[in-house]
Short mmCIF file of C-alpha atoms and ligand atoms in Angstrom, two decimals:
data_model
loop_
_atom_site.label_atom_id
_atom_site.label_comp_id
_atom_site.label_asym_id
_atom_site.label_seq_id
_atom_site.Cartn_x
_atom_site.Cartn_y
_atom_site.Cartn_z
CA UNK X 1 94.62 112.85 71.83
CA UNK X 2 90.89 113.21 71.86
CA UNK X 3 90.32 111.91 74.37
CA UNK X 4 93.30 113.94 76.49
CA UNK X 5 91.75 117.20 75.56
CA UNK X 6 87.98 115.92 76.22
CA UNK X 7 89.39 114.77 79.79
CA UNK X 8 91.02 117.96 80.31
CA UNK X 9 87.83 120.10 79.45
CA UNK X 10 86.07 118.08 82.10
CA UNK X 11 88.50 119.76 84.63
CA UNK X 12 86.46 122.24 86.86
CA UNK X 13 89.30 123.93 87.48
CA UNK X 14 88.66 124.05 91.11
CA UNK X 15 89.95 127.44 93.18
CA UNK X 16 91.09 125.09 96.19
CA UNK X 17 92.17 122.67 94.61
CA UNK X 18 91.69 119.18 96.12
CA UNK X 19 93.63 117.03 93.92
CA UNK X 20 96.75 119.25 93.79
CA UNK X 21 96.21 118.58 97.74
CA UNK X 22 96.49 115.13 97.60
CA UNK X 23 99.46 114.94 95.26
CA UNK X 24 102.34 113.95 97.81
CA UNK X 25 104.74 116.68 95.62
CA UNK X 26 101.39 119.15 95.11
CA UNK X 27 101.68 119.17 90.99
CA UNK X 28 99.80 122.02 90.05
CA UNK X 29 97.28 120.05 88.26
CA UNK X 30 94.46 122.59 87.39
CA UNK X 31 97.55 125.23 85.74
CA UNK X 32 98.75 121.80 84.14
CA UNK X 33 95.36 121.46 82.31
CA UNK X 34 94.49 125.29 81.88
CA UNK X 35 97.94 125.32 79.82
CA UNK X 36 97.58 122.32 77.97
CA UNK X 37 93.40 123.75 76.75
CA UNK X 38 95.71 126.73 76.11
CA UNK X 39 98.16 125.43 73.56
CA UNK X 40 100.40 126.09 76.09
CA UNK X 41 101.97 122.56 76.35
CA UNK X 42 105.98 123.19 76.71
CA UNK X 43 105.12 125.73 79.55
CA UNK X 44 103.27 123.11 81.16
CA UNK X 45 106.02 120.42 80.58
CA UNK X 46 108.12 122.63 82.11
CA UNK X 47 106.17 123.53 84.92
CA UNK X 48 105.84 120.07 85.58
CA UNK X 49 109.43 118.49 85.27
CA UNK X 50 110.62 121.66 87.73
CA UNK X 51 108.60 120.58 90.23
CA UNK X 52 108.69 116.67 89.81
CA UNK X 53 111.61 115.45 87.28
CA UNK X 54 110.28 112.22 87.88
CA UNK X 55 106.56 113.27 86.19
CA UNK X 56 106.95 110.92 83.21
CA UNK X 57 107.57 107.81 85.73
CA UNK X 58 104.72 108.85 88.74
CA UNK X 59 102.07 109.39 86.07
CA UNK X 60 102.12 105.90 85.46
CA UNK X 61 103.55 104.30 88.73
CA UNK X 62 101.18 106.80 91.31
CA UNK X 63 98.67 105.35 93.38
CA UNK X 64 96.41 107.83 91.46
CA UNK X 65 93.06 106.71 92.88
CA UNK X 66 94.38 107.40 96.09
CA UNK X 67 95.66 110.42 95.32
CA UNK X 68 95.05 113.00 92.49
CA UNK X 69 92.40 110.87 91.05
CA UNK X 70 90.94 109.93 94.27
CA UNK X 71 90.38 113.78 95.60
CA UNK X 72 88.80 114.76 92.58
CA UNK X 73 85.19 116.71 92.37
CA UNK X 74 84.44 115.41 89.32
CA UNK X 75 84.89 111.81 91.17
CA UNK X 76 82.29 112.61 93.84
CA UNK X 77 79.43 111.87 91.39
CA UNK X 78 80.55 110.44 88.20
CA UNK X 79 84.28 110.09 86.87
CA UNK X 80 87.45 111.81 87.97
CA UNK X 81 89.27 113.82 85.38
CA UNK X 82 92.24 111.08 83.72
CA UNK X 83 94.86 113.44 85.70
CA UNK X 84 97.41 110.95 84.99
CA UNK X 85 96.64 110.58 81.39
CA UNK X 86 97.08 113.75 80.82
CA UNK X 87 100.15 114.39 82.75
CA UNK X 88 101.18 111.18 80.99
CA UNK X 89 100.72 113.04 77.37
CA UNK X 90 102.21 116.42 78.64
CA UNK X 91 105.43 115.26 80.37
CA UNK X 92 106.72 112.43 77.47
CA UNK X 93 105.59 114.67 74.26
CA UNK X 94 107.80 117.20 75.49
CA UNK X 95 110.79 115.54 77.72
CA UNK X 96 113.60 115.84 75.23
CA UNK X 97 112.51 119.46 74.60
CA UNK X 98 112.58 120.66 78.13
CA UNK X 99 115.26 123.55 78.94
CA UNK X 100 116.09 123.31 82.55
CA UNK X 101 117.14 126.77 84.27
CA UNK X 102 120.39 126.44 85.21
CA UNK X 103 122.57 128.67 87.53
CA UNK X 104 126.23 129.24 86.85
CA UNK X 105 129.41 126.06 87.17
CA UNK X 106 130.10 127.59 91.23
CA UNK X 107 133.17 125.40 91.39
CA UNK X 108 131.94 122.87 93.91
CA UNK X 109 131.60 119.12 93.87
CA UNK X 110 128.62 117.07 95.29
CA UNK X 111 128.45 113.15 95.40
CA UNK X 112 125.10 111.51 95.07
CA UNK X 113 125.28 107.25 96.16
CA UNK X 114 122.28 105.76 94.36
CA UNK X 115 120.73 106.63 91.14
CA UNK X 116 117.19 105.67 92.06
CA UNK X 117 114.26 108.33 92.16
CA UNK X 118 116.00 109.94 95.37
CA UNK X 119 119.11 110.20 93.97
CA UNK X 120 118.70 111.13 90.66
CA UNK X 121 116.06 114.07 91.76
CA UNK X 122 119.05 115.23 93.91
CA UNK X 123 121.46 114.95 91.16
CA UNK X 124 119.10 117.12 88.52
CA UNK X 125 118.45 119.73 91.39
CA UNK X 126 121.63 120.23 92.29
CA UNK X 127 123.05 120.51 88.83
CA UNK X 128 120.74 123.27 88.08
CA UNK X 129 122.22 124.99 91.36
CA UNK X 130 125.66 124.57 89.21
CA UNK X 131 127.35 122.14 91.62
CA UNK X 132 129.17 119.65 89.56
CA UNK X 133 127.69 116.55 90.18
CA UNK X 134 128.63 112.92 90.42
CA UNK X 135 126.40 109.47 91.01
CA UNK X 136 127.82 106.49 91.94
CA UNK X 137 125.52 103.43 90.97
CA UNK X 138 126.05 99.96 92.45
CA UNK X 139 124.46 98.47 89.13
CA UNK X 140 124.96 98.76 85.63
CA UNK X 141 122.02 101.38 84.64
CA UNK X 142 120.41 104.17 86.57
CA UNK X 143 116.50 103.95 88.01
CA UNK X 144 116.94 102.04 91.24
CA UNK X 145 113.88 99.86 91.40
CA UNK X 146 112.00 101.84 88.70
CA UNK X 147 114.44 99.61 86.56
CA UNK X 148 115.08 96.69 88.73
CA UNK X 149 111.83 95.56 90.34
CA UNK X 150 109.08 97.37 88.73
CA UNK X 151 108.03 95.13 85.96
CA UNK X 152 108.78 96.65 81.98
CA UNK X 153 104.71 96.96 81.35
CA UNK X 154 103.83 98.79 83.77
CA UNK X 155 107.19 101.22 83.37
CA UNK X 156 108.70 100.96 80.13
CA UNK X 157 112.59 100.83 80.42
CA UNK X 158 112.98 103.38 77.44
CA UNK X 159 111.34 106.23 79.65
CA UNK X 160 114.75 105.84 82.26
CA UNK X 161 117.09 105.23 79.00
CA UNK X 162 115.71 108.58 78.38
CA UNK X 163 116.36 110.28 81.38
CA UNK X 164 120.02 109.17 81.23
CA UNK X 165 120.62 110.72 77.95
CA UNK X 166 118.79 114.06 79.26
CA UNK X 167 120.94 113.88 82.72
CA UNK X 168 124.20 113.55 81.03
CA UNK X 169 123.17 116.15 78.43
CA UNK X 170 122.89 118.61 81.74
CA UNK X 171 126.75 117.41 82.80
CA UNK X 172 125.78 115.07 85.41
CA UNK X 173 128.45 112.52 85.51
CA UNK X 174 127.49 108.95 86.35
CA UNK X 175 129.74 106.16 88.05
CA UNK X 176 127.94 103.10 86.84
CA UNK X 177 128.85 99.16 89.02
CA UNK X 178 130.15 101.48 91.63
CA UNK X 179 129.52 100.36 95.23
CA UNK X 180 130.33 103.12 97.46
CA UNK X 181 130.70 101.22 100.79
CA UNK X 182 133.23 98.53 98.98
CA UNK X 183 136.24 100.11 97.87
CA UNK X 184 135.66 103.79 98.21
CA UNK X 185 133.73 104.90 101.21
CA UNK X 186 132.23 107.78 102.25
CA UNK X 187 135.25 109.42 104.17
CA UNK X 188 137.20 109.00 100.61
CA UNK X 189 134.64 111.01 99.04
CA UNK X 190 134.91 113.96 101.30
CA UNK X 191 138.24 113.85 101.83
CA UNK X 192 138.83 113.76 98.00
CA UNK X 193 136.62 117.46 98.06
CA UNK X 194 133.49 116.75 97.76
CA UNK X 195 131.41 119.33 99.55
CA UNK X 196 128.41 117.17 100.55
CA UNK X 197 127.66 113.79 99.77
CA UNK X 198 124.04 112.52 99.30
CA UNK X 199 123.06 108.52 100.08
CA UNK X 200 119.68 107.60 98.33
CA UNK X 201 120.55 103.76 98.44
CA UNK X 202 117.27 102.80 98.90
CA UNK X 203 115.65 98.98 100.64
CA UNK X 204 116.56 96.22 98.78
CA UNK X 205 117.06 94.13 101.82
CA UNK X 206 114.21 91.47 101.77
CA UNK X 207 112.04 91.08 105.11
CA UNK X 208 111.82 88.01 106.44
CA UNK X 209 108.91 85.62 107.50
CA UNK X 210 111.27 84.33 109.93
CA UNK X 211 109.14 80.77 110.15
CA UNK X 212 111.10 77.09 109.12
CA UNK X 213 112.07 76.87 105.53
CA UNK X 214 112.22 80.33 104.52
CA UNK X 215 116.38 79.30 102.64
CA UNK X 216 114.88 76.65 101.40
CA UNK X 217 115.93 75.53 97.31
CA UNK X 218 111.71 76.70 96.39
CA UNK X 219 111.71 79.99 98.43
CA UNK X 220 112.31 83.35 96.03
CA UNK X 221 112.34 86.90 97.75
CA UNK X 222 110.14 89.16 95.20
CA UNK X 223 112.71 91.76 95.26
CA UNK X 224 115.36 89.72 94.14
CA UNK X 225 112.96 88.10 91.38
CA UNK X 226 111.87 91.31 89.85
CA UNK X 227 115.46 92.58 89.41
CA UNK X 228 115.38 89.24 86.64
CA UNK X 229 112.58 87.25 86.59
CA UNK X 230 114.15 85.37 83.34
CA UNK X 231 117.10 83.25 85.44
CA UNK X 232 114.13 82.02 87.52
CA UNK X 233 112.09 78.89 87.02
CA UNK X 234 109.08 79.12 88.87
CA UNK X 235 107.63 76.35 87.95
CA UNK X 236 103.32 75.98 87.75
CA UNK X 237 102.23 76.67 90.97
CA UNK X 238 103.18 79.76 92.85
CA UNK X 239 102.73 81.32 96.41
CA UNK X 240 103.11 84.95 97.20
CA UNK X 241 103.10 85.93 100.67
CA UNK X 242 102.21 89.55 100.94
CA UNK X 243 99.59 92.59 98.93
CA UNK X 244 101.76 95.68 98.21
CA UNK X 245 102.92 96.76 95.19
CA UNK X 246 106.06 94.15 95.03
CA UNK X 247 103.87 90.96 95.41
CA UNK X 248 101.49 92.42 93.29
CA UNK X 249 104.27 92.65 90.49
CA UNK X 250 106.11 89.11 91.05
CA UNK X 251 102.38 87.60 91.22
CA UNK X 252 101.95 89.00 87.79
CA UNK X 253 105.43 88.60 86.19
CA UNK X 254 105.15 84.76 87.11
CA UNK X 255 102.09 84.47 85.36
CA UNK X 256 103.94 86.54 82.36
CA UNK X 257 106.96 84.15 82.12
CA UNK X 258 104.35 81.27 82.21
CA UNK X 259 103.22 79.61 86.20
CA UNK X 260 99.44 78.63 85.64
CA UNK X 261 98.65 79.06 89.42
CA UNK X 262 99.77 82.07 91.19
CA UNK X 263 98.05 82.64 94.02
CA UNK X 264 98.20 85.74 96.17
CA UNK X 265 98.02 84.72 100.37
CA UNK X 266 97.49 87.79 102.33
CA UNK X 267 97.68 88.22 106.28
CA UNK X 268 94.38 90.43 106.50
CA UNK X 269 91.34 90.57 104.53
CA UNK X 270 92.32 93.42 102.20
CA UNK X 271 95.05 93.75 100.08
CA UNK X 272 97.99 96.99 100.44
CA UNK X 273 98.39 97.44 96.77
CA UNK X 274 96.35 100.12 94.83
CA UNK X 275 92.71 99.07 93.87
CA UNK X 276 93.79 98.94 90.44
CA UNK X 277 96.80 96.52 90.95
CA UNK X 278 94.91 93.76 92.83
CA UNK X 279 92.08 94.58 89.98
CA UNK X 280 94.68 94.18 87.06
CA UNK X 281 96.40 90.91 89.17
CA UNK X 282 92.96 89.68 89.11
CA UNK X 283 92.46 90.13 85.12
CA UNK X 284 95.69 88.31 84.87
CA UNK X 285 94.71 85.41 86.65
CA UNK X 286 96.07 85.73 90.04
CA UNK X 287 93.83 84.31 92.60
CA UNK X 288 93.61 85.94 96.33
CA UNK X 289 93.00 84.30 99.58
CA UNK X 290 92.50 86.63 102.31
CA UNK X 291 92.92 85.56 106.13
CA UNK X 292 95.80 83.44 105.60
CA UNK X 293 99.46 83.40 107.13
CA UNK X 294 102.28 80.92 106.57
CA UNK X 295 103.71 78.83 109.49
CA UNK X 296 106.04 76.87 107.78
CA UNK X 297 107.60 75.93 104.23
CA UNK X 298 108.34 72.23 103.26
CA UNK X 299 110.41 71.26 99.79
CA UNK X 300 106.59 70.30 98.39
CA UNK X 301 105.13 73.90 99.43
CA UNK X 302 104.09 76.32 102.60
CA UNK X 303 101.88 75.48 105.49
CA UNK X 304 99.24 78.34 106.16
CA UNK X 305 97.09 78.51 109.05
CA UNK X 306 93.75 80.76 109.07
CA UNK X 307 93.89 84.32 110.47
CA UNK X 308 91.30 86.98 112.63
CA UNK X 309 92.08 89.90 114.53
CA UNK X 310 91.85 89.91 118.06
CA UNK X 311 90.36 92.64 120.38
CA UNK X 312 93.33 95.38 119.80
CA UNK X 313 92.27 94.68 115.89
CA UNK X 314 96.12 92.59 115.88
CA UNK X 315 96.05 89.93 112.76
CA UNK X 316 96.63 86.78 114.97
CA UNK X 317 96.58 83.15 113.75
CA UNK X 318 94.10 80.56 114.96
CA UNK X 319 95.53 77.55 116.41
CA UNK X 320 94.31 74.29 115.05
CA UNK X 321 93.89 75.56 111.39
CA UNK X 322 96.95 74.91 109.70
CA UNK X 323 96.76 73.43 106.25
CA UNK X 324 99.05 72.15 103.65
CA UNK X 325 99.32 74.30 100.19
CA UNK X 326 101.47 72.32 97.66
CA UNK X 327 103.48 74.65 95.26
CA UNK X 328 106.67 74.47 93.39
CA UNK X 329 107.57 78.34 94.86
CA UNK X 330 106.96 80.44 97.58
CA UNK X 331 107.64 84.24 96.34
CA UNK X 332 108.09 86.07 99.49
CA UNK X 333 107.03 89.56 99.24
CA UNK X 334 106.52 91.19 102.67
CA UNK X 335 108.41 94.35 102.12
CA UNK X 336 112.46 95.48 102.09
CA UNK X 337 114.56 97.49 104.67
CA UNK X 338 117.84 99.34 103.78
CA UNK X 339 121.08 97.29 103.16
CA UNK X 340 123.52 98.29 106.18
CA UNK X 341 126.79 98.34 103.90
CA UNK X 342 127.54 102.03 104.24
CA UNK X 343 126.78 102.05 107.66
CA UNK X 344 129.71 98.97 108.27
CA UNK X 345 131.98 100.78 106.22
CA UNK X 346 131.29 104.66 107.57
CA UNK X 347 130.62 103.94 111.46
CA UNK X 348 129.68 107.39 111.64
CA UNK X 349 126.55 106.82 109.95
CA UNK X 350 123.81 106.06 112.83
CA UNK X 351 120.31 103.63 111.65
CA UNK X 352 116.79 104.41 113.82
CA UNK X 353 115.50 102.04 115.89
CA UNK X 354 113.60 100.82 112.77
CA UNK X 355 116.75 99.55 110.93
CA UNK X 356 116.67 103.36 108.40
CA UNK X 357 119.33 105.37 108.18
CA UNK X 358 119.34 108.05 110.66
CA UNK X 359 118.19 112.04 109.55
CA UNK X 360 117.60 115.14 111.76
CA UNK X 361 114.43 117.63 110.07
CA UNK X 362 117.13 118.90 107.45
CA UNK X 363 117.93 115.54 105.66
CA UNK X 364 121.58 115.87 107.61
CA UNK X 365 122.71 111.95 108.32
CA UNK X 366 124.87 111.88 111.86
CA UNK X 367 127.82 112.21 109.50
CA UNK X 368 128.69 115.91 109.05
CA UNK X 369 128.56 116.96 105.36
CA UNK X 370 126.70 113.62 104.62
CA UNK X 371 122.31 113.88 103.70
CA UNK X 372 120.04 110.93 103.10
CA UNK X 373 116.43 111.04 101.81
CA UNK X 374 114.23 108.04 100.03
CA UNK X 375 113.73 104.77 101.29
CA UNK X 376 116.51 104.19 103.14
CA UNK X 377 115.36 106.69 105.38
CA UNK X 378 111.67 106.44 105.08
CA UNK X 379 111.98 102.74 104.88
CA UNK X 380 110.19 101.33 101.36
CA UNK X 381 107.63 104.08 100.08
CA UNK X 382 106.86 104.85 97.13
CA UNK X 383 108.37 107.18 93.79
CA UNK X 384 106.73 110.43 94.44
CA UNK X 385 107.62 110.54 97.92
CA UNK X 386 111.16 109.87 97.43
CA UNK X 387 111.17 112.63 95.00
CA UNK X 388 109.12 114.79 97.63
CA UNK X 389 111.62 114.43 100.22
CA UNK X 390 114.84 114.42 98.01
CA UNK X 391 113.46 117.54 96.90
CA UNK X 392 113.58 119.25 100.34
CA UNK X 393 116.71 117.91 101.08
CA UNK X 394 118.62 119.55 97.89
CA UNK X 395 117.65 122.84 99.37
CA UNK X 396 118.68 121.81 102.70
CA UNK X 397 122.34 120.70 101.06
CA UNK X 398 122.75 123.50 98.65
CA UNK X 399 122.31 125.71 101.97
CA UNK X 400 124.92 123.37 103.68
CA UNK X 401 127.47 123.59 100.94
CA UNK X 402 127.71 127.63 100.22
CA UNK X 403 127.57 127.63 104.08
CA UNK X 404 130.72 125.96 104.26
CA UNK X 405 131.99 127.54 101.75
CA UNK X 406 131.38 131.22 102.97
CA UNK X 407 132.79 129.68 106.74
CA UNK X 408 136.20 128.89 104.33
CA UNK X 409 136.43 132.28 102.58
CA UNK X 410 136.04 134.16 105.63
CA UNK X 411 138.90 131.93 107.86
CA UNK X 412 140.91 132.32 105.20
CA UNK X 413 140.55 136.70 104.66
CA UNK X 414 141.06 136.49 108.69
C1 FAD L 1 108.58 95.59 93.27
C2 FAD L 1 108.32 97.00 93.65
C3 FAD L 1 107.31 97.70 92.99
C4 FAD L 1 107.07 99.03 93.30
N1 FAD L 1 106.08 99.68 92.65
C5 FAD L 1 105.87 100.98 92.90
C6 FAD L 1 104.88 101.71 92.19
O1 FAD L 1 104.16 101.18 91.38
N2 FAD L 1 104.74 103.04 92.46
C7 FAD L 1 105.54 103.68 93.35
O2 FAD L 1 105.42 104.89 93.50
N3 FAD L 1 106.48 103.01 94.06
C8 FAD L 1 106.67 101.68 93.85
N4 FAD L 1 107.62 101.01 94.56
C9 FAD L 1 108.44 101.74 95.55
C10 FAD L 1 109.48 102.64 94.87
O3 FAD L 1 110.06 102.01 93.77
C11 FAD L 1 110.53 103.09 95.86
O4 FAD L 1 109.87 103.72 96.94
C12 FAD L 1 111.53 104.06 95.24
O5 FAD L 1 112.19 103.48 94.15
C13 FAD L 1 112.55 104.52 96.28
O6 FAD L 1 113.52 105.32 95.66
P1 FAD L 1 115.02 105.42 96.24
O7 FAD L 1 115.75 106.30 95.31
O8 FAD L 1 114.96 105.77 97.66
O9 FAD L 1 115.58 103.93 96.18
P2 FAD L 1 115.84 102.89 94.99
O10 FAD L 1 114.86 103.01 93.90
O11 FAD L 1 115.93 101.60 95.69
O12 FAD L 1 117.26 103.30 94.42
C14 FAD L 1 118.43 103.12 95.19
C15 FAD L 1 119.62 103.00 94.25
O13 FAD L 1 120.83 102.97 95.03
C16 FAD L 1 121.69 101.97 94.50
N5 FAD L 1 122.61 101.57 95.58
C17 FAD L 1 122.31 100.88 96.70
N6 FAD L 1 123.41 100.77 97.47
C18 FAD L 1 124.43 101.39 96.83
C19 FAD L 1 125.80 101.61 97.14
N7 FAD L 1 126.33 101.18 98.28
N8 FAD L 1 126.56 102.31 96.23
C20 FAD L 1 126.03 102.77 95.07
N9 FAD L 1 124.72 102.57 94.75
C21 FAD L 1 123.93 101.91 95.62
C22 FAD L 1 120.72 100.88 94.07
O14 FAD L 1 121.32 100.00 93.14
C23 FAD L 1 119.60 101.71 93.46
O15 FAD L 1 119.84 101.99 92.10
C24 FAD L 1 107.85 99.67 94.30
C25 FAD L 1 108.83 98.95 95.00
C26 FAD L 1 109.06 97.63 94.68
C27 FAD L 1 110.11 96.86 95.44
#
């Protein structure tokens, strides 16, 4: 706690503010900390949670020295202020205690299809608009990848058991091992009176390497290793191909659940994960080569050759470099895209030419009545933007819905 409040007293409390600038959802940060110096902690909870119900989960999962953290004045010549720290302190002392505002029942019905970070920040904001809300979740719990690829240290799986309680508390109503897409598509949930339905499905579909190998018996997607690391058997020495945030985590689960020799092969010479993830990986144990792409796998391990970038500063390979790696694994961890289930099942649904589902400026899919936001139409971001977006896009289907519904009162007093 001391050191919370001796953080927050460091806090200039800058007029134009840079770090509230940098926050992809704009937290107020300096009225966070001038409330929290000012005993005024539930008013800053709640100021927080109404303008990112995901605050708990982005104070610890936010690239914040590339954000907050990273625009900070304090940062310029000595340390930033712990921004996420004390967010951290703010939004889990006072969670259970936060009362949402909420506006009356109004008698209509939205669906949400995905209880990850874009879907469940629909679900809260529409609930407080009084739509009665339902969200149908493929798998058994809610949090998307916040529960099924982002590793239990970093985000404790209590904080989202949390959140369900609070969510059904409000009278959101949950659909858990409910693939929308399977049985029950999207037409049956308008035609059964929903007024808008919301997809926030995410990209859980592994990219490829596309090189010989890749189905081999020793190859493991990260994505689908994170969702449960313990029915895996890496073995002692492991590959990752890739440096975001998802090889970063499988690099560092493996050495968890016991490989001695994870090492990290990346295309470039810097890594896409924050700073402090490669930093942590490092503490860990994980060992980085830099310049390095695979060519091939073989049952005994991956063939890499040596990398530069040629005069358009493209990451090409250099012939005549190759070289033989053995490993028991190669964790393949070069990004997801969006499943295409829904858009099978609801041919009305249209993906960009980059594989995402398909959104005009207001969040509307080309399905009329139907909204998207998250990765699955950003392609894979990150938590805070999800939320940023989903945000928008509640507004832009609340709008939609008593639009509607006006358009049927008046036909019908005609
Ligand atoms: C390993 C890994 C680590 C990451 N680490 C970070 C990090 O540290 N910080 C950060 O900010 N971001 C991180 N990210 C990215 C971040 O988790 C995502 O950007 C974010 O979760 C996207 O939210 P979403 O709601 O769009 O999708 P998701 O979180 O993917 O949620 C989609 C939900 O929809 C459900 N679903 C899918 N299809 C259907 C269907 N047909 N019917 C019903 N339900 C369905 C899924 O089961 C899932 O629960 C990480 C990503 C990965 C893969």
């Amino acid at each position: 706690m001391n050191n919370i409040l001796t953080e927050a007293s460091a806090c200039l409390q800058c007029k134009n503010s840079r770090c509230r600038q940098a926050c992809p959802i704009h937290t107020n940060i300096p009225e966070m900390i001038r409330k929290l110096r000012n005993h005024e902690v539930m008013d800053a909870a709640q100021m927080l949670f109404e303008n990112n119900p995901l605050s708990i989960v982005c104070s610890l999962v936010c690239d914040h020295e590339k954000q907050c953290e990273g625009a900070c004045v304090r940062g310029i010549k000595g340390d930033p202020v712990a921004i996420s720290d004390i967010e951290q302190y703010i939004s889990n002392s006072c969670f259970e205690r936060i009362q949402l505002s909420m506006e009356p029942e109004n008698g209509m019905r939205a669906a949400v299809i995905g209880a990850g970070p874009a879907g469940l920040t629909i679900a809260v904001a529409l609930r407080q608009k009084g739509y009665k809300v339902t969200v149908f979740e493929v798998r058994e719990k809610i949090g998307g990848i916040m529960r099924y690829g982002i590793p239990e240290y970093r985000l404790p799986r209590s904080i989202l058991d949390r959140y369900y309680k609070k969510l059904k508390a409000l009278g959101i109503q949950f659909r858990p091992n409910m693939a929308i897409g399977g049985a029950v598509s999207i037409q049956d949930l308008l035609d059964d009176g929903y007024s808008s339905v919301f997809i926030g499905t995410g990209a859980w579909k592994p990219r490829r390497l596309n090189i010989p190998g890749e189905t081999f018996g020793n190859v493991q997607y990260a994505v689908n290793y994170l969702n449960n690391p313990d029915v895996y058997d890496l073995g002692e020495n492991v590959a990752v191909i890739g440096a975001g945030n998802a090889a970063m985590d499988a690099a560092r689960t493996a050495i968890r659940k016991g490989s001695r020799n994870v090492t990290v092969y990346v295309r470039s010479n810097s890594a896409t994960a924050s700073d402090e993830e490669v930093e942590y990986a490092k503490i860990d144990g994980v060992q980085f080569v830099f310049n390095k792409a695979p060519v091939r796998i073989t049952d005994e391990g991956v063939v890499l050759a040596d990398t530069q970038k040629d005069e358009n500063g493209k990451t090409v390979m250099i012939e005549g470099t190759e070289n033989f790696v053995k490993v028991d694994t190669v964790l393949v961890a070069i990004s997801q895209v969006p499943q295409t289930r829904l858009v099978t099942r609801d041919p009305d649904l249209q993906l960009n030419e980059r594989g995402n589902l398909k959104i005009d400026d207001l969040g509307s899919t080309t399905m009329p009545g139907v909204f998207a936001s998250g990765d699955v139409v950003t392609g894979a971001k990150t938590v805070v933007h999800a939320v940023a977006l989903s945000r928008q896009i509640a507004e832009e289907m609340d709008r939609y819905m008593k639009g509607q519904a006006g358009t049927a009162k008046s036909s019908a007093s005609e």
